[in-house]
mmCIF file of C-alpha atoms (C1' of nucleotides) in Angstrom:
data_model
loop_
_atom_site.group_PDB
_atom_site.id
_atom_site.type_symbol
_atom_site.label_atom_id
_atom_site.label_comp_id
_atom_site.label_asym_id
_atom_site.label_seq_id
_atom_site.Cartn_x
_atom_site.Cartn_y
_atom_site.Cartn_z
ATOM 1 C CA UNK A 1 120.629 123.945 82.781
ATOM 2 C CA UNK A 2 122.724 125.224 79.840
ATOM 3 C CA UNK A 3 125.137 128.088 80.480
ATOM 4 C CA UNK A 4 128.953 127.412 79.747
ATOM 5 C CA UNK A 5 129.943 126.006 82.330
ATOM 6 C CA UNK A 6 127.630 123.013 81.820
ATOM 7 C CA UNK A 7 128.511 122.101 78.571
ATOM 8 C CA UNK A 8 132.431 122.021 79.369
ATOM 9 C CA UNK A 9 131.368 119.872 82.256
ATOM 10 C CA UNK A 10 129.519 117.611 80.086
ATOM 11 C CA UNK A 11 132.516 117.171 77.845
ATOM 12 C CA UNK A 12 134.296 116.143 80.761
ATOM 13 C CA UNK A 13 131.446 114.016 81.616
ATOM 14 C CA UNK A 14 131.514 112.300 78.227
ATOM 15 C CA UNK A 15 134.951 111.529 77.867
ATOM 16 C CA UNK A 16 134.999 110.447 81.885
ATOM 17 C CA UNK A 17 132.801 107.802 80.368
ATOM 18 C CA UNK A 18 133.713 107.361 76.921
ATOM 19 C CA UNK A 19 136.892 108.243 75.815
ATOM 20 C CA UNK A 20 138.779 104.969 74.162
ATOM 21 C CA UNK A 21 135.889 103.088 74.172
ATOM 22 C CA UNK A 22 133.311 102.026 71.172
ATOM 23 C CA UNK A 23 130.106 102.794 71.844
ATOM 24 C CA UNK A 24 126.518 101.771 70.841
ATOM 25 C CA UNK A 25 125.129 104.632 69.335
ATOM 26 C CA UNK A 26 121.290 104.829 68.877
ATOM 27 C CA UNK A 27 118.317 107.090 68.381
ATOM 28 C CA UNK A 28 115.328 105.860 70.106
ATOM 29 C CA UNK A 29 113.375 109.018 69.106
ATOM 30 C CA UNK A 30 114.543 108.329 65.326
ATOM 31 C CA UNK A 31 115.946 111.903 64.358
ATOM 32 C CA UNK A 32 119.178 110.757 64.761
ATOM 33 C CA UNK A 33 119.228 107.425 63.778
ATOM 34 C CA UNK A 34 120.916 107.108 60.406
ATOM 35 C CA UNK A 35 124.435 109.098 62.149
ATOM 36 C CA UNK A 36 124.149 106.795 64.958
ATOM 37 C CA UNK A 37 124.369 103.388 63.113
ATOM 38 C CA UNK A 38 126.767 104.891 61.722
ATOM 39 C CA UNK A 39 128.728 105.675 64.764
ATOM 40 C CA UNK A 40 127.890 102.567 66.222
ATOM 41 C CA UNK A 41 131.423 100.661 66.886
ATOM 42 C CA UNK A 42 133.392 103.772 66.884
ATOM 43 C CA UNK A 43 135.950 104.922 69.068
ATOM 44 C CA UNK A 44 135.172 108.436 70.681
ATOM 45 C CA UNK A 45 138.358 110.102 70.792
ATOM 46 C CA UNK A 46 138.180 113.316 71.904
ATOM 47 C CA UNK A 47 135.378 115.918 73.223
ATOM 48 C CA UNK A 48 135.556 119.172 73.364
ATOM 49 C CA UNK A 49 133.139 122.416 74.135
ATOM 50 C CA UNK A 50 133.130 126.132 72.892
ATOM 51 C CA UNK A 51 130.461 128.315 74.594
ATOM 52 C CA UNK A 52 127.565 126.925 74.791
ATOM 53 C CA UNK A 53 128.678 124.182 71.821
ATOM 54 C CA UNK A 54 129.697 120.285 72.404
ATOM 55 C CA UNK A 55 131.500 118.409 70.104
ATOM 56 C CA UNK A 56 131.995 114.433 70.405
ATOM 57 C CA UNK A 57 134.925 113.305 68.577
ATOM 58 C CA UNK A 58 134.509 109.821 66.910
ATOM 59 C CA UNK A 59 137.579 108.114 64.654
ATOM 60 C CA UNK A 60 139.332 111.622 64.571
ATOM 61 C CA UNK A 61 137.107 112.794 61.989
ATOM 62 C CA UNK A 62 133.464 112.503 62.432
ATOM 63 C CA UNK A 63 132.124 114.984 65.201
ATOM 64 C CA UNK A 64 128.921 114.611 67.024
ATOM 65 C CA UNK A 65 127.842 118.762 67.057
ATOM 66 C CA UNK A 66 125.002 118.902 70.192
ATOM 67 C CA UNK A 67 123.616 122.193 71.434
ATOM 68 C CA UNK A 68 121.083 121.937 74.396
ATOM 69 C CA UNK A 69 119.265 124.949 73.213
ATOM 70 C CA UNK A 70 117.046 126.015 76.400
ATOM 71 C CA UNK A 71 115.452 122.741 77.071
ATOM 72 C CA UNK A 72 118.047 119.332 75.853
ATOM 73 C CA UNK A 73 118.918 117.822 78.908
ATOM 74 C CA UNK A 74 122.232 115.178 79.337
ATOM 75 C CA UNK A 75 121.628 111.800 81.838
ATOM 76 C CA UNK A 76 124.098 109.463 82.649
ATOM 77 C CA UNK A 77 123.676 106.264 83.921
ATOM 78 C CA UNK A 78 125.383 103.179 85.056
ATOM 79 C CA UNK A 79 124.865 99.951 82.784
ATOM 80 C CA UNK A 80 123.167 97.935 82.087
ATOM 81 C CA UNK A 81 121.205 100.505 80.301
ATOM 82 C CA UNK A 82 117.414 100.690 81.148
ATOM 83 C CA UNK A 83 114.518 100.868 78.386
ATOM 84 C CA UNK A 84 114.734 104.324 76.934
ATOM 85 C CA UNK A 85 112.000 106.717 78.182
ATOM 86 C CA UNK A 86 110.175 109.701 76.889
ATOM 87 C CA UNK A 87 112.350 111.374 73.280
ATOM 88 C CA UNK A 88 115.740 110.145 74.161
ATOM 89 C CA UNK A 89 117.561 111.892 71.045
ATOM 90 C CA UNK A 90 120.718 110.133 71.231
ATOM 91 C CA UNK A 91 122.090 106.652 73.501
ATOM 92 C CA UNK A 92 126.054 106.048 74.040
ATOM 93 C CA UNK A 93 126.520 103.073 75.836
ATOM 94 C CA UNK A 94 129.256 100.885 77.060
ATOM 95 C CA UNK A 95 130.369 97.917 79.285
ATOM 96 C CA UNK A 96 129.928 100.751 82.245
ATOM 97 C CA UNK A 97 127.844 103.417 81.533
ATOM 98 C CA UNK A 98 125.189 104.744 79.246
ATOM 99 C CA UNK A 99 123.832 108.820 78.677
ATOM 100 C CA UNK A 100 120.815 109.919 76.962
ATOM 101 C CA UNK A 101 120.376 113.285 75.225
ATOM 102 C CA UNK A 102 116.918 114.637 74.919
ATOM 103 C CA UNK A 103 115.698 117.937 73.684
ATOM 104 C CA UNK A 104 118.210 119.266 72.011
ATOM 105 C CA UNK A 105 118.383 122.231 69.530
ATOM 106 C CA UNK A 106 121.116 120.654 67.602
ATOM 107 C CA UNK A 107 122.412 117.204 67.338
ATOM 108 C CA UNK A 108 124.239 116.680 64.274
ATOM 109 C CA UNK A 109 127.065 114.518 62.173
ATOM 110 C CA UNK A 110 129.622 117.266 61.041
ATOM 111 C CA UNK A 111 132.879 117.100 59.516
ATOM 112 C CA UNK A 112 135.837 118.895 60.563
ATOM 113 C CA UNK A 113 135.527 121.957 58.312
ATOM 114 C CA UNK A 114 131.928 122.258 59.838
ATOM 115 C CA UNK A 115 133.034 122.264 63.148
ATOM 116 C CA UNK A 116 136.180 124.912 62.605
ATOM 117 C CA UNK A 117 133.108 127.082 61.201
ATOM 118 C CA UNK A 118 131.555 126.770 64.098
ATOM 119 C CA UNK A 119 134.544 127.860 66.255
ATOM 120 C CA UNK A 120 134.713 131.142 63.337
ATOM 121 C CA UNK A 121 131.620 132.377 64.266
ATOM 122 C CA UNK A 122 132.069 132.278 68.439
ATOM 123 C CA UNK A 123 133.678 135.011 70.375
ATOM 124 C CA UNK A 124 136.200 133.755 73.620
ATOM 125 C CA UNK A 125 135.068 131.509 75.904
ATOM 126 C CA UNK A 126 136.287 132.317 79.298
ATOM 127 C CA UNK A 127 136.392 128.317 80.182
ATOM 128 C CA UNK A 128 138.976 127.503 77.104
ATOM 129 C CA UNK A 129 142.793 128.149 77.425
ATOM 130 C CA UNK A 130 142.868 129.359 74.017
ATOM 131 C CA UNK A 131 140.497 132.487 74.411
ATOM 132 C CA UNK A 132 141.362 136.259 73.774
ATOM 133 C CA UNK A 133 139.881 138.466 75.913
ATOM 134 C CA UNK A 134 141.023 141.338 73.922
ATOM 135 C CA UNK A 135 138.944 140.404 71.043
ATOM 136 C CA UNK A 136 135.770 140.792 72.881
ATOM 137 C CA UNK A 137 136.302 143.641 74.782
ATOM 138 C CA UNK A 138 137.429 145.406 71.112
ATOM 139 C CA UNK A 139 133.638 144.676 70.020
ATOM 140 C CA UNK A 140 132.574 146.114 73.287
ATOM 141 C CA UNK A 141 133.991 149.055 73.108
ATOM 142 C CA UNK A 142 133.042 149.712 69.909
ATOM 143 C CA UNK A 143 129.611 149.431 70.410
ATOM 144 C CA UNK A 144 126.584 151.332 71.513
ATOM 145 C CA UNK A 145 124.510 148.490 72.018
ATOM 146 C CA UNK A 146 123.973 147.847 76.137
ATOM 147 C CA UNK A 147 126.623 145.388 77.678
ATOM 148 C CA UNK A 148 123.703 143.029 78.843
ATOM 149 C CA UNK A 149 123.136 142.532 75.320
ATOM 150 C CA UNK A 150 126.676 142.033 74.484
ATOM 151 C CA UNK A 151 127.191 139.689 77.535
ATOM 152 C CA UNK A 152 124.440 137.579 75.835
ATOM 153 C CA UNK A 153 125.971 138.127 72.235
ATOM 154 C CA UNK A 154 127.729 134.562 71.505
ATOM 155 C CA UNK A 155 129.557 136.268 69.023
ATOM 156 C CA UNK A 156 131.149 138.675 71.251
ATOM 157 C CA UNK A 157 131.714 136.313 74.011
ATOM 158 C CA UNK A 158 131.262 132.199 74.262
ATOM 159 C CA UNK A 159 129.257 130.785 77.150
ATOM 160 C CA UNK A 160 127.749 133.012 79.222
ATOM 161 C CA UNK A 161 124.048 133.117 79.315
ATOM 162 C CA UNK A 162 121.380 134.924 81.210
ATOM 163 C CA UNK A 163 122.655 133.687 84.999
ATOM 164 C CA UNK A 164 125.858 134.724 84.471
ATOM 165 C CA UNK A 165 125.271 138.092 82.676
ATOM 166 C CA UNK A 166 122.909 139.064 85.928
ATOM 167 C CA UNK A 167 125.468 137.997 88.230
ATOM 168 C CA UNK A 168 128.619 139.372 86.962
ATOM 169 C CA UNK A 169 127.124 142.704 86.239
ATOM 170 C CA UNK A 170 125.956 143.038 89.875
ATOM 171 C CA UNK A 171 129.548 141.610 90.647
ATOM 172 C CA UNK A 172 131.036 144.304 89.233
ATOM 173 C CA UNK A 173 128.242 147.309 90.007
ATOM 174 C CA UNK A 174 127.632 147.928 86.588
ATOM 175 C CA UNK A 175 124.046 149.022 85.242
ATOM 176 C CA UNK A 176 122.867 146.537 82.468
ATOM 177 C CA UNK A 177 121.973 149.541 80.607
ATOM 178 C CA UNK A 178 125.292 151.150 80.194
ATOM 179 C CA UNK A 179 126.340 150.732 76.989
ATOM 180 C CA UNK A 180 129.606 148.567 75.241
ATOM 181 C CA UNK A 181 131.522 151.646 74.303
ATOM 182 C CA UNK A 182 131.201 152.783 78.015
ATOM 183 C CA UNK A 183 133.046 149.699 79.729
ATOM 184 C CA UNK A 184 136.473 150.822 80.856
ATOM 185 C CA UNK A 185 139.669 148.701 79.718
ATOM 186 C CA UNK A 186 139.937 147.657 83.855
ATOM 187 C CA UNK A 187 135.996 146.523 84.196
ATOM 188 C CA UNK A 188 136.324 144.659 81.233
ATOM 189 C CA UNK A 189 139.666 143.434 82.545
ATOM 190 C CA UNK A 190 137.757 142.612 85.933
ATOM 191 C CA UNK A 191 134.631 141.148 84.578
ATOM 192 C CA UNK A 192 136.366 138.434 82.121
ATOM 193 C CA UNK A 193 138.895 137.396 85.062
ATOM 194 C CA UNK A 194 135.858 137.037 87.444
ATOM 195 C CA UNK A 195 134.472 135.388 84.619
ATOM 196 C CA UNK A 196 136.605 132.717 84.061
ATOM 197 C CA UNK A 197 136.973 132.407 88.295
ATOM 198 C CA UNK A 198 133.124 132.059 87.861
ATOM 199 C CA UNK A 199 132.493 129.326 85.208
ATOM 200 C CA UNK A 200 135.484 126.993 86.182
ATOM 201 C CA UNK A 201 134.033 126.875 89.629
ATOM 202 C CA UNK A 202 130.591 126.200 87.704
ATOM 203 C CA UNK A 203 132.436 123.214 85.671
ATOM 204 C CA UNK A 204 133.777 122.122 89.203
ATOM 205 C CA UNK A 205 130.555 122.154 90.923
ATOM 206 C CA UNK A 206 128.403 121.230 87.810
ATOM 207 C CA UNK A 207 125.809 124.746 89.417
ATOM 208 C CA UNK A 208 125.738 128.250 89.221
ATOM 209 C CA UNK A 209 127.296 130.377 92.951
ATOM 210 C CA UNK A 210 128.316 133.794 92.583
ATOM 211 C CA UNK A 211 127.632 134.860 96.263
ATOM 212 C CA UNK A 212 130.625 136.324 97.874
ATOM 213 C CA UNK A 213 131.426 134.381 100.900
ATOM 214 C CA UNK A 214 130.891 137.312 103.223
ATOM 215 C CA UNK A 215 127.182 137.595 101.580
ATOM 216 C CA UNK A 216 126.201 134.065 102.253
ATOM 217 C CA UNK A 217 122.847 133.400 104.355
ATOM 218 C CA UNK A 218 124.938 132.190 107.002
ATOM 219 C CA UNK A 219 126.898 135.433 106.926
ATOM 220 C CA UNK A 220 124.173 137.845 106.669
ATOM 221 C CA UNK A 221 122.058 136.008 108.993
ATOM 222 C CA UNK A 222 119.436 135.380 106.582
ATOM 223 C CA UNK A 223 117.257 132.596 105.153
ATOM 224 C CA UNK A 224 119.324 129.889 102.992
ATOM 225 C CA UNK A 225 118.354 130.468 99.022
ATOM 226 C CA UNK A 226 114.603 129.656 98.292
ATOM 227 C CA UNK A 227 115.107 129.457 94.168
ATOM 228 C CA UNK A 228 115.567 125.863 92.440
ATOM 229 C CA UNK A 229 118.226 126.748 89.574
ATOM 230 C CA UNK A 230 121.036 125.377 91.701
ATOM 231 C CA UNK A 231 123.140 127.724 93.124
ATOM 232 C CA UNK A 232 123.182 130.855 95.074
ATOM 233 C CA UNK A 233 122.953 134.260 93.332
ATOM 234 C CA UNK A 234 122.578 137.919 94.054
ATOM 235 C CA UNK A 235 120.027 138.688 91.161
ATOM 236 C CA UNK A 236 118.721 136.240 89.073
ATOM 237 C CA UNK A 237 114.865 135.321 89.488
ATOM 238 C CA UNK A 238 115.065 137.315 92.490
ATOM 239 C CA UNK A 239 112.759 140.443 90.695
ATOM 240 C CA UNK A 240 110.967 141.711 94.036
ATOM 241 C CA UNK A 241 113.590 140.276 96.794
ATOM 242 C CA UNK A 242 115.977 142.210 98.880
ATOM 243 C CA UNK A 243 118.841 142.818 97.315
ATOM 244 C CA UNK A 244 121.654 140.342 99.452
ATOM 245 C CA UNK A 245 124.085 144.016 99.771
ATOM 246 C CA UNK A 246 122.259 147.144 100.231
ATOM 247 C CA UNK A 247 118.528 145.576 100.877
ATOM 248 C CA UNK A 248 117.023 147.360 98.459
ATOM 249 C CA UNK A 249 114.148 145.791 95.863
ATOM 250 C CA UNK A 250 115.778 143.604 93.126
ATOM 251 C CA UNK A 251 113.898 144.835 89.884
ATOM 252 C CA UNK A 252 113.266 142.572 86.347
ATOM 253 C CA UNK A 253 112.715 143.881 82.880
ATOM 254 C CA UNK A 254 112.657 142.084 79.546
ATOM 255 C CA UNK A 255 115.752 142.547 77.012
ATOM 256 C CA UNK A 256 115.853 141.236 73.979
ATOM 257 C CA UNK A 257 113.200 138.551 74.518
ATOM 258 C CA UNK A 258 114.956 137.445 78.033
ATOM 259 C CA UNK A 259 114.828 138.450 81.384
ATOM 260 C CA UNK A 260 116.923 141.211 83.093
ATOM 261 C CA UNK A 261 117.619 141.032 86.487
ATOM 262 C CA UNK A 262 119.780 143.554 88.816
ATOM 263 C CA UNK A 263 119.885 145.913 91.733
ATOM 264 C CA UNK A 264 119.421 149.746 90.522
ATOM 265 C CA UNK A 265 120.896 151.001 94.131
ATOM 266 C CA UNK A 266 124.012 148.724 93.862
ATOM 267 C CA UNK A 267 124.562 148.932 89.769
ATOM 268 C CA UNK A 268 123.816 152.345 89.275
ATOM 269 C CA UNK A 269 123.991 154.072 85.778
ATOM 270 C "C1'" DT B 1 94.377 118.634 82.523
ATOM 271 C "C1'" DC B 2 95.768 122.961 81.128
ATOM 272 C "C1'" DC B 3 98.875 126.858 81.495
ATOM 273 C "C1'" DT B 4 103.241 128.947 82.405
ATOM 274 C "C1'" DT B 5 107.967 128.985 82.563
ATOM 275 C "C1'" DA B 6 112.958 128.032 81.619
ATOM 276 C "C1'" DT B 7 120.262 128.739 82.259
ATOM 277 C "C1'" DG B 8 118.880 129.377 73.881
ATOM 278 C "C1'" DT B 9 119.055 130.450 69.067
ATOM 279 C "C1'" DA B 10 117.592 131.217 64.215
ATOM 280 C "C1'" DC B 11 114.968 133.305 60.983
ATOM 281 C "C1'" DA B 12 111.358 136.374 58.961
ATOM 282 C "C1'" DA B 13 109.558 140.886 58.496
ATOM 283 C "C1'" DT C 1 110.959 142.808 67.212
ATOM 284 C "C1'" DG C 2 108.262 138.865 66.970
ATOM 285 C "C1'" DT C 3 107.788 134.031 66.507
ATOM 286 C "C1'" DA C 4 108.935 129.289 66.039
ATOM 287 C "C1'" DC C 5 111.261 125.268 67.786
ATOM 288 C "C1'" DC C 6 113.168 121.723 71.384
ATOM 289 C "C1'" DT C 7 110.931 119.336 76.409
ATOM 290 C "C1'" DA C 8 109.615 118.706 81.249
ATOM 291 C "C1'" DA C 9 108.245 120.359 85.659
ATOM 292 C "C1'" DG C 10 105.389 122.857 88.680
ATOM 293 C "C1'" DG C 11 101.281 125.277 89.781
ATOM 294 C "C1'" DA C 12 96.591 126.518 89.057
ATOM 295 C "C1'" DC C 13 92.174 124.538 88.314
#
DNA sequence: TCCTTATGTACAA
DNA sequence: TGTACCTAAGGAC
């Protein structure tokens, strides 16, 4: 699930349910039990998400840190809240609703210095108002490592993850390979505005579509999407599949311990 | 029931 | 670059 554009919706999510309210914390699982009696009776008063970070804001002071890591999974609910099941991390429950978190790489009690070195240590996120595009594309450009890599680099940019590095490549016709240094001032002035178009439609629709409208199935005459992820892509986990443009064979290769996915005919080096 | 896979990251060598 | 860690679902037997 995780990519950007989840977590920002989940901070929405959170505070939809949430915000002003005191809820009961707990840990079923136990990992997180000591912060979450502690919690328990505080008001959560803001949320907030940076890349591929969430932050729960309880009393002004005490922040909830969660990253999803590849597997942590967010389920709300409606009260009255049902026996957990399975490693339910963390419980927040009210009068209304309750959410469990499971499997997450990070759930932690921070304080607000923690969190600001958090922020530090990300590049611009495309999803918040307060990013600088500039500042990534100045790492980009001065680098010779390949601008898949850099797309993935949380340091150079917040929030995109292996769906949307496929997809905006192939948006743009740009071979994964090419390196940082190579990017022109106007592609990197075209990828981070599609960017941003991208992910707040992902926050919108809580999935993953990066298929021009004139490429749909409907508008190609071809078969709706067969993949589960969600949404409907040009590249990713399509390794063997007609490209949806030119036709040609959509081709996979590992990168840095992940999967590559793009069309050499349309994103040629 | 076992094996593989996954939209991620950190750390060791 | 490799490996360890979080968890659940789907497919092969």
């Amino acid at each position: 699930m995780p990519e950007g554009h989840t977590i920002h919706r989940l901070a929405q999510d959170y505070a939809a349910a949430f915000l002003g309210t005191h809820p009961r914390a707990t840990s079923p699982q136990g990992t997180f039990a000591p912060a979450a009696t502690l919690l328990t009776g505080a008001e959560l008063t803001r949320t907030e998400a940076h890349g591929k970070h969430l932050f729960l804001g309880f009393r002004d002071t005490d922040w909830i840190h969660i990253h999803l890591g590849l597997f942590g999974k967010v389920t709300f609910g409606p009260a009255p809240e049902p026996p957990p099941t399975g490693t339910v991390r963390l419980r927040l429950a009210n009068d209304t609703t309750y959410v469990d978190l499971r499997g997450p790489t990070t759930c932690a009690l921070i304080t607000p210095p923690e969190k600001q070195a958090i922020h530090d240590r990300l590049g611009p996120d495309p999803l918040r108002g307060d990013a600088d595009p500039d500042r990534a594309h100045r790492r980009i450009t001065r680098s010779r490592t390949t601008i898949a890599a850099l797309l993935m680099d949380q340091k150079v940019i917040a929030g995109v993850g292996n769906v949307y590095r496929a997809e905006v490549l192939f948006r743009h016709g740009i071979d994964p390979y090419r390196a940082g240094k190579d990017i022109t001032p106007a592609e990197w002035d075209a990828i981070w505005t599609d960017l941003v178009d991208l992910m707040h439609e992902g926050v919108r629709n809580n999935r993953i579509d990066t298929v021009r409208p004139e490429h749909t199935p409907e508008a190609m005459g071809r078969p709706p999407r067969v993949d589960d992820h969600g949404g409907e892509v040009y590249v990713y986990r399509r390794a063997g599949l007609p490209c949806h443009v030119c036709g040609g064979e959509i081709r996979t290769a590992g990168l840095a311990a992940r999967n590559l996915f793009w069309c050499p005919a349309c994103q040629r080096p």
